[in-house]
Coordinates of C-alpha atoms in Angstrom, one line a residue:
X23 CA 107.5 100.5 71.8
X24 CA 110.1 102.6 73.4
X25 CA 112.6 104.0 70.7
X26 CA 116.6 103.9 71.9
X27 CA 119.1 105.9 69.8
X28 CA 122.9 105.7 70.7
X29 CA 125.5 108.2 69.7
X30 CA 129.0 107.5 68.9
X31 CA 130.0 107.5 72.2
X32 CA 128.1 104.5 73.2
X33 CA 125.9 107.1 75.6
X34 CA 122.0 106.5 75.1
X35 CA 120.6 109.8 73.4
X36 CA 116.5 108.8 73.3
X37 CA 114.9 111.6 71.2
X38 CA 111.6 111.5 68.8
X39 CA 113.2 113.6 66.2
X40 CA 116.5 111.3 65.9
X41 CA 114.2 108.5 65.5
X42 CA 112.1 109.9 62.8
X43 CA 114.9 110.1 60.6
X44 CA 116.0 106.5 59.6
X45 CA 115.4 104.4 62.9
X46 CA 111.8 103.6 61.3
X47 CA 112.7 101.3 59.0
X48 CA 114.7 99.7 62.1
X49 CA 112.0 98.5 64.1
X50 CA 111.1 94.9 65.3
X51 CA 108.1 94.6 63.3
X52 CA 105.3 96.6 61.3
X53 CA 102.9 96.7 64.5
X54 CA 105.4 98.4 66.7
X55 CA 106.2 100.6 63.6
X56 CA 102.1 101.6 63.6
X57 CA 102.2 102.0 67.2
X58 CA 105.2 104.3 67.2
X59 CA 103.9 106.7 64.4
X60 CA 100.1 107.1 65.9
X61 CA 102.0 107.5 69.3
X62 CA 104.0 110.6 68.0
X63 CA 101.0 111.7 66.1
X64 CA 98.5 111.7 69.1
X65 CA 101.4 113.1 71.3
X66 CA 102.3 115.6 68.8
X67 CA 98.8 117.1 69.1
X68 CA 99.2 120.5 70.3
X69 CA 95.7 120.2 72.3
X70 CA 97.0 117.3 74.5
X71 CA 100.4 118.8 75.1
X72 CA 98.5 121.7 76.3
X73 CA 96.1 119.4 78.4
X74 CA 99.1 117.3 79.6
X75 CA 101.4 120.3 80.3
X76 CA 98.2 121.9 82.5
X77 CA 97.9 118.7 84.8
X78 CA 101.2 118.7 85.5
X79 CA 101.2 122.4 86.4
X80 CA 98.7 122.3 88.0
X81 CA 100.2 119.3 90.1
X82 CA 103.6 120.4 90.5
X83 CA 102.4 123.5 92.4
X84 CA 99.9 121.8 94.6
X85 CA 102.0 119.0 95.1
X86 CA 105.0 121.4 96.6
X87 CA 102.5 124.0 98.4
X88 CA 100.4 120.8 100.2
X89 CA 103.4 118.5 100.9
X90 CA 105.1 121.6 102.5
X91 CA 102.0 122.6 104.6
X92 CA 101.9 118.7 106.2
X93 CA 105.6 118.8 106.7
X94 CA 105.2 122.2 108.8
X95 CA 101.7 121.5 110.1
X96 CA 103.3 118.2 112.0
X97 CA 106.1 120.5 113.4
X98 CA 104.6 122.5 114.9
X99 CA 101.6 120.9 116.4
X100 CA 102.3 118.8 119.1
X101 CA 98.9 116.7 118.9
X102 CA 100.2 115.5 115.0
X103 CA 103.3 114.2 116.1
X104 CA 103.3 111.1 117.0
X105 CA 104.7 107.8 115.3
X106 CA 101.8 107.2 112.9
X107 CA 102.6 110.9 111.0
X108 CA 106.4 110.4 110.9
X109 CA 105.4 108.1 108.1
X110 CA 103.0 110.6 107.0
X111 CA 105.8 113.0 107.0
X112 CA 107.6 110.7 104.8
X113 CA 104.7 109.9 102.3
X114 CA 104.9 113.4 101.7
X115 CA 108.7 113.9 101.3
X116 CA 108.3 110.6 98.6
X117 CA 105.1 113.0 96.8
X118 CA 107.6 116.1 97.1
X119 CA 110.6 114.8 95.3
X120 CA 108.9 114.3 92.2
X121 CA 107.3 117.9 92.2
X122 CA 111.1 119.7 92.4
X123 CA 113.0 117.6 90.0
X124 CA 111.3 114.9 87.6
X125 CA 107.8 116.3 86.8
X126 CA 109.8 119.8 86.2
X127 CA 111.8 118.2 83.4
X128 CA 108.3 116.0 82.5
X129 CA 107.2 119.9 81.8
X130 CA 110.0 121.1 79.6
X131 CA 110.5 118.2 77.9
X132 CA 106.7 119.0 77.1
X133 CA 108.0 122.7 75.8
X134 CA 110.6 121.2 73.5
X135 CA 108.2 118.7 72.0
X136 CA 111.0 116.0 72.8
X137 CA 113.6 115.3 75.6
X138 CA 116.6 118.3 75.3
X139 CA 118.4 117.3 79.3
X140 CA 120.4 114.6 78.0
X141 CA 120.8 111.2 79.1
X142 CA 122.2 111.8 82.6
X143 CA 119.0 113.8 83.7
X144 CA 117.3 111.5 82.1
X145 CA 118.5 107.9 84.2
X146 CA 118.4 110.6 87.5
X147 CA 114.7 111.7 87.2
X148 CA 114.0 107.9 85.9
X149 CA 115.6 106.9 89.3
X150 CA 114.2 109.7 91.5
X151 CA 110.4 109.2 89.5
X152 CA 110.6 105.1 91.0
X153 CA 112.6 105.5 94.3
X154 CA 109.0 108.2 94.7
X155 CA 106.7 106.0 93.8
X156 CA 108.0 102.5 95.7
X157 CA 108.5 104.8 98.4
X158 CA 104.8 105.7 98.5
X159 CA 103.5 102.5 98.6
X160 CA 106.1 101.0 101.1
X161 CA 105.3 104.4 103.2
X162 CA 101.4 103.7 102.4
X163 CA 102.0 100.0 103.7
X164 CA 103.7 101.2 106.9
X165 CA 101.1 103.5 107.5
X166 CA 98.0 100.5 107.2
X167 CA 100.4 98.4 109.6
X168 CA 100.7 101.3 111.9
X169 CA 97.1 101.8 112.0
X170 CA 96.5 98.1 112.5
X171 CA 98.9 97.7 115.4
X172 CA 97.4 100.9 117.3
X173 CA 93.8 100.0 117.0
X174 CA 93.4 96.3 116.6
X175 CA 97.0 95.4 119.4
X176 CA 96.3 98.8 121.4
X177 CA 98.0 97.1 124.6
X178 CA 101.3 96.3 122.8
X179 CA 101.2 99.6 120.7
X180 CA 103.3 101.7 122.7
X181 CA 106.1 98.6 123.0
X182 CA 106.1 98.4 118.9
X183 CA 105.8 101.7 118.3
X184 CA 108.6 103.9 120.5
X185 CA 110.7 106.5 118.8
X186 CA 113.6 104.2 119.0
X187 CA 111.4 101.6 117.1
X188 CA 109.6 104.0 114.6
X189 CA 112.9 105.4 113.1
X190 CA 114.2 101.8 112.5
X191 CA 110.8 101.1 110.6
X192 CA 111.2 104.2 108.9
X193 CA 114.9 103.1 108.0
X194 CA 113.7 100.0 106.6
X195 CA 111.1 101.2 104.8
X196 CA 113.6 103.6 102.9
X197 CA 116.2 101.0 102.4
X198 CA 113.7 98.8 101.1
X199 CA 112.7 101.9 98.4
X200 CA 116.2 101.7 97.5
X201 CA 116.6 98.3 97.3
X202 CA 113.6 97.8 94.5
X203 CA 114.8 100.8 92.9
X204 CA 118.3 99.7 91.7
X205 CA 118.0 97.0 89.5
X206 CA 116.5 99.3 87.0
X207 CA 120.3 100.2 86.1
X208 CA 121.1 96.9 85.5
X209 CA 118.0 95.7 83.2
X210 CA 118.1 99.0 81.3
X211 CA 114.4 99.9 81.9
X212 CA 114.9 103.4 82.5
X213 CA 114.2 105.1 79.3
X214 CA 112.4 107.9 77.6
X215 CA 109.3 107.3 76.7
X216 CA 108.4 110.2 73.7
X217 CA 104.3 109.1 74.9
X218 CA 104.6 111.0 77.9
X219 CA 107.3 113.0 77.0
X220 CA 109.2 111.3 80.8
X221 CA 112.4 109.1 81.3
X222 CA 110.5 106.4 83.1
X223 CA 110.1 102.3 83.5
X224 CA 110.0 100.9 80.2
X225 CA 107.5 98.1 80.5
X226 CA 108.9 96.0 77.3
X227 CA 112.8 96.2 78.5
X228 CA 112.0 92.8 80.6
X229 CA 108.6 91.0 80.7
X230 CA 110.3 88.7 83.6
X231 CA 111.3 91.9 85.6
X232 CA 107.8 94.3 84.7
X233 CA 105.9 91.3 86.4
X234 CA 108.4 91.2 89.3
X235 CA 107.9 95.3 90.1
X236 CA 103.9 95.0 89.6
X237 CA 103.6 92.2 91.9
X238 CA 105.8 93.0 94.4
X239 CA 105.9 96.8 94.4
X240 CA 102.4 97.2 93.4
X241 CA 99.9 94.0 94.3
X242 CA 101.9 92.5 97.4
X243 CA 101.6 96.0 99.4
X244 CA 98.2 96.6 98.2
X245 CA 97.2 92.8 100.3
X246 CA 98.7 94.0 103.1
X247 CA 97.3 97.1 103.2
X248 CA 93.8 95.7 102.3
X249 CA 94.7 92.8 105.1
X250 CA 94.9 95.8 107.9
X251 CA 92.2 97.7 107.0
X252 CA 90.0 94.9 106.7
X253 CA 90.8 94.0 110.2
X254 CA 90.4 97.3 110.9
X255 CA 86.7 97.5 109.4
X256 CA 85.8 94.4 110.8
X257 CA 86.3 95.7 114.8
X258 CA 84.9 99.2 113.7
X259 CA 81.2 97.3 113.0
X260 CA 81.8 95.1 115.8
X261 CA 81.6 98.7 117.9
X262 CA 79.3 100.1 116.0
X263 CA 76.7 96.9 116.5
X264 CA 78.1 96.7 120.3
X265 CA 79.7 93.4 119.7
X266 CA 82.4 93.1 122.4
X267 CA 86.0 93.3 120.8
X268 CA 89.0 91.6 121.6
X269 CA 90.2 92.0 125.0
X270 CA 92.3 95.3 125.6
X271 CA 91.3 96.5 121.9
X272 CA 90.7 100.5 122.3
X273 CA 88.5 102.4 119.8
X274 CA 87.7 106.1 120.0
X275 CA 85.8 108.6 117.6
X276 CA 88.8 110.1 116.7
X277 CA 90.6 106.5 115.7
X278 CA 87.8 106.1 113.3
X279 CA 88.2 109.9 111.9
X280 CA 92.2 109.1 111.5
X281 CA 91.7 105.9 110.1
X282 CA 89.2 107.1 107.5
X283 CA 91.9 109.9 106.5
X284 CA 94.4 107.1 105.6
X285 CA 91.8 104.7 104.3
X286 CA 91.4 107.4 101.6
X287 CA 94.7 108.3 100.9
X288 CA 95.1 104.2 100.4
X289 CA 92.0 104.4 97.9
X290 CA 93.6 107.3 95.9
X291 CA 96.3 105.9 95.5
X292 CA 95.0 102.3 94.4
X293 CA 92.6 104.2 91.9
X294 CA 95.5 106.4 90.4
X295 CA 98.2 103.8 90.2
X296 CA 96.0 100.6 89.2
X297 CA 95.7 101.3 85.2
X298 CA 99.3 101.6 84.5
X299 CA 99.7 98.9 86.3
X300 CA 97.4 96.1 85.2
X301 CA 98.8 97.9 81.7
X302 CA 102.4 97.2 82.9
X303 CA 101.1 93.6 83.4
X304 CA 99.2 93.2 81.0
X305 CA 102.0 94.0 78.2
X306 CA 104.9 91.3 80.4
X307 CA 102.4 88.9 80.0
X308 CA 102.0 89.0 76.5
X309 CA 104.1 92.1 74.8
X310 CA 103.8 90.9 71.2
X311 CA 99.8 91.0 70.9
X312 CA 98.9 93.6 73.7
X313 CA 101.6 96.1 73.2
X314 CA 100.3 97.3 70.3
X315 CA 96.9 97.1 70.9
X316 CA 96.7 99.1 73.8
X317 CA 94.9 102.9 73.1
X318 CA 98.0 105.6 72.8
X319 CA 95.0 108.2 75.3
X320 CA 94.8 105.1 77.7
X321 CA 98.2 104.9 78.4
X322 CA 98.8 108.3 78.4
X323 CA 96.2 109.1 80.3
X324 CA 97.1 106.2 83.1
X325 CA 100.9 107.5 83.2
X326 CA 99.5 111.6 84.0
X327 CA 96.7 109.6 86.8
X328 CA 99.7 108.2 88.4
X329 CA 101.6 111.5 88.5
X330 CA 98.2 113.4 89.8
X331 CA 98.0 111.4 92.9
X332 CA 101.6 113.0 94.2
X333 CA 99.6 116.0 94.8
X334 CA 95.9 114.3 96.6
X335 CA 97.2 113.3 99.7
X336 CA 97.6 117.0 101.2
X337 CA 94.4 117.5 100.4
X338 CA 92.6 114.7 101.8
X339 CA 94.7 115.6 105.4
X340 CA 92.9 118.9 105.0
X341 CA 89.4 117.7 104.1
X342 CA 89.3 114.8 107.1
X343 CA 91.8 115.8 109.7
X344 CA 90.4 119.2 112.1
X345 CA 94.4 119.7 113.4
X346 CA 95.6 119.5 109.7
X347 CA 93.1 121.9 108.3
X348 CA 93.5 124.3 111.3
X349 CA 97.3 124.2 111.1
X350 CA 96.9 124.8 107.0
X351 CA 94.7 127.9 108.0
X352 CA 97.5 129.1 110.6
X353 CA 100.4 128.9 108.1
X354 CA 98.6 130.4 104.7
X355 CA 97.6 132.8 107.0
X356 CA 100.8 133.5 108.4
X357 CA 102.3 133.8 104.9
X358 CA 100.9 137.1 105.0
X359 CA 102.5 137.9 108.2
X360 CA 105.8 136.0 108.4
X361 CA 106.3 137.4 112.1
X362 CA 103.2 135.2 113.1
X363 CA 104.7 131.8 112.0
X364 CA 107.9 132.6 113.3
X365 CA 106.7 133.6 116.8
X366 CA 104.5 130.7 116.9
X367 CA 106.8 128.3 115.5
X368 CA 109.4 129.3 118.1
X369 CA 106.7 129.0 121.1
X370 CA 105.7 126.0 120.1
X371 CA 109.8 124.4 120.1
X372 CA 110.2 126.0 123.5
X373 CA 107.0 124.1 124.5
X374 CA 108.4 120.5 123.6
X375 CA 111.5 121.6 125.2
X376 CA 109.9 122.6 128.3
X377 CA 107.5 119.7 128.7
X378 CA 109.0 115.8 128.6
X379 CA 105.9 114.1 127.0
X380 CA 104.4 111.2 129.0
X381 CA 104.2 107.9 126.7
X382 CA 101.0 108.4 126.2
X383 CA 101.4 111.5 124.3
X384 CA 103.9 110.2 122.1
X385 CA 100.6 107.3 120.8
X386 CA 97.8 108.7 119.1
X387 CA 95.4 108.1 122.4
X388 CA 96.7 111.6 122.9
X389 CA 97.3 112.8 120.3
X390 CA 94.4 112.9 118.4
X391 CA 91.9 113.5 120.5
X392 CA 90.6 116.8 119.5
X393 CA 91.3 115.2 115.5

């Protein structure tokens, strides 16, 4: 399904025009051949390049202006930082990546009609699209285990949860990113894919390996995730029937409101990423029959889903969360007078400097409160 060209250097030059020349008559057999030609053909259509090059538009610039406005808003308000948001703060660095380099060469490569960066853009944004995406769900998981431990073991939260603690998690977390990112040099799944006009995973490289990523990148974090907020669920209707929880299990208005916030940016995420991966699956399990079977608009449309969700998360902060929104309003509104975020910005680092915070500011008891 992927077409690979290589030049006489040996270097891997993937383009849609190279390969409409004489690689045809090259391929594996007639039903990849059919597949190909209706995928440039549907591709080629100047109505979805014109849809596909407004979506990502439309979520590079969101994607960068609302992954910003978290960064900043948990700077400078005191109440958002606290362990939970540093991975919050690092789900949005993972969504920001792919907004200043890959999705950029996604849209130009949507310009040309065909990939024009050459090959060593092409393995970086393939890299840099994956080391964003595992990061988001590893970040996604930390945050449902983070939730879980402050709610459901509120008495041992504090222990678990310390700065010194939190940046080792977030270490890991990242290390782990890197880990499952790497081996995609060595099976040679990065690749351009003329479909979506991106260097990205090439699901028929490996069916061995695509079942590997979707399982563990994609359906093992999604049971832990679902395994926290279950528990989570379960003590919020014990409350809210007055069943007595487990012994030294704290639950405030504002755990629920915080929880909800990162309950939804877990949905999103599950509903955006899902169809390319049951796809992914779907095409390791059996890439001779379903491969070619599978709708050129379903797959494309799956691939620009998955994309769409860099740019959701901001959002939903804004929509659920009172101190996000408010800080949002401060900065855009400060963007008109750049003295105002400075002066604020700078009384609110003289404030942390001035004030050691008691341990129970650093947990989310505190913290969100006023959420």
């Amino acid at each position: 399904m992927d077409l690979e060209v290589r030049d006489v250097n040996g270097s891997n030059c993937l383009s849609r025009n190279e390969s409409d020349g004489g690689l045809s008559a090259s391929s594996s057999s007639s039903s990849s051949s059919s597949s190909s030609s209706s995928s440039s053909s549907f591709s080629s259509s100047s109505g979805v390049s014109t849809a596909l090059a407004s979506v990502l538009i439309f979520t590079i610039v969101v994607d960068i202006l609302g992954n910003v406005l978290v960064i900043l808003s948990v700077y400078r308000n005191k109440k958002l930082r606290n362990p939970g948001n540093i991975f919050v703060v690092s789900l949005s660095v993972a969504d920001l990546v792919v907004a200043l380099y890959p999705y950029p060469l996604v849209l130009t490569a949507i310009f040309h009609n065909d990939w024009t960066m050459g090959d060593l853009h092409c393995q970086a944004s393939g890299f840099i699209m994956g080391l964003s995406v595992i990061g988001s769900i590893f970040n996604i998981t930390a945050i449902a285990i983070n939730r879980y431990c402050y709610i459901c073991h509120s008495l041992h939260y504090d222990r678990l949860y310390s700065l010194r603690n939190t940046c080792c998690y977030l270490g890991l977390t990242w290390l782990l990113t890197a880990i499952a990112t790497v081996p995609n040099f060595f099976v040679g799944s990065l690749q351009y894919d003329p479909r979506i006009y991106s260097c990205t995973f090439a699901q028929t490289v490996s069916s061995y390996y695509t079942i590997s990523v979707v399982v563990i990148h994609f359906l093992i974090p999604l049971l832990v995730v679902s395994y926290c907020y279950m528990r989570i669920w379960v003590l919020v209707i014990q409350v809210k029937h007055r069943v007595k929880p487990e012994q030294g299990t704290k639950l405030k208005p504002s755990d629920v409101r915080n929880f909800l916030t990162m309950f939804m940016v877990f949905v999103l995420f599950a509903v955006c990423w899902a169809p390319l991966n049951l796809i992914g699956l779907a095409v390791a399990i059996n890439p001779v029959k379903v491969a070619p079977n599978i709708p050129e608009w379903l797959f494309v449309t799956s691939y620009f889903m998955a994309y769409f969700n860099s740019c959701l998360n901001a959002i939903i902060y804004g929509l659920l969360n009172q101190n996000f929104r408010k800080e949002y309003k401060t900065i855009l509104l400060a963007l008109c007078i750049p003295r105002l975020l400075l002066m604020e910005t700078s009384r609110c680092a003289t404030e942390g400097l001035k004030s050691k915070p008691s341990p129970a500011v650093t947990n989310n008891n505190v913290a969100e409160i006023h959420v």
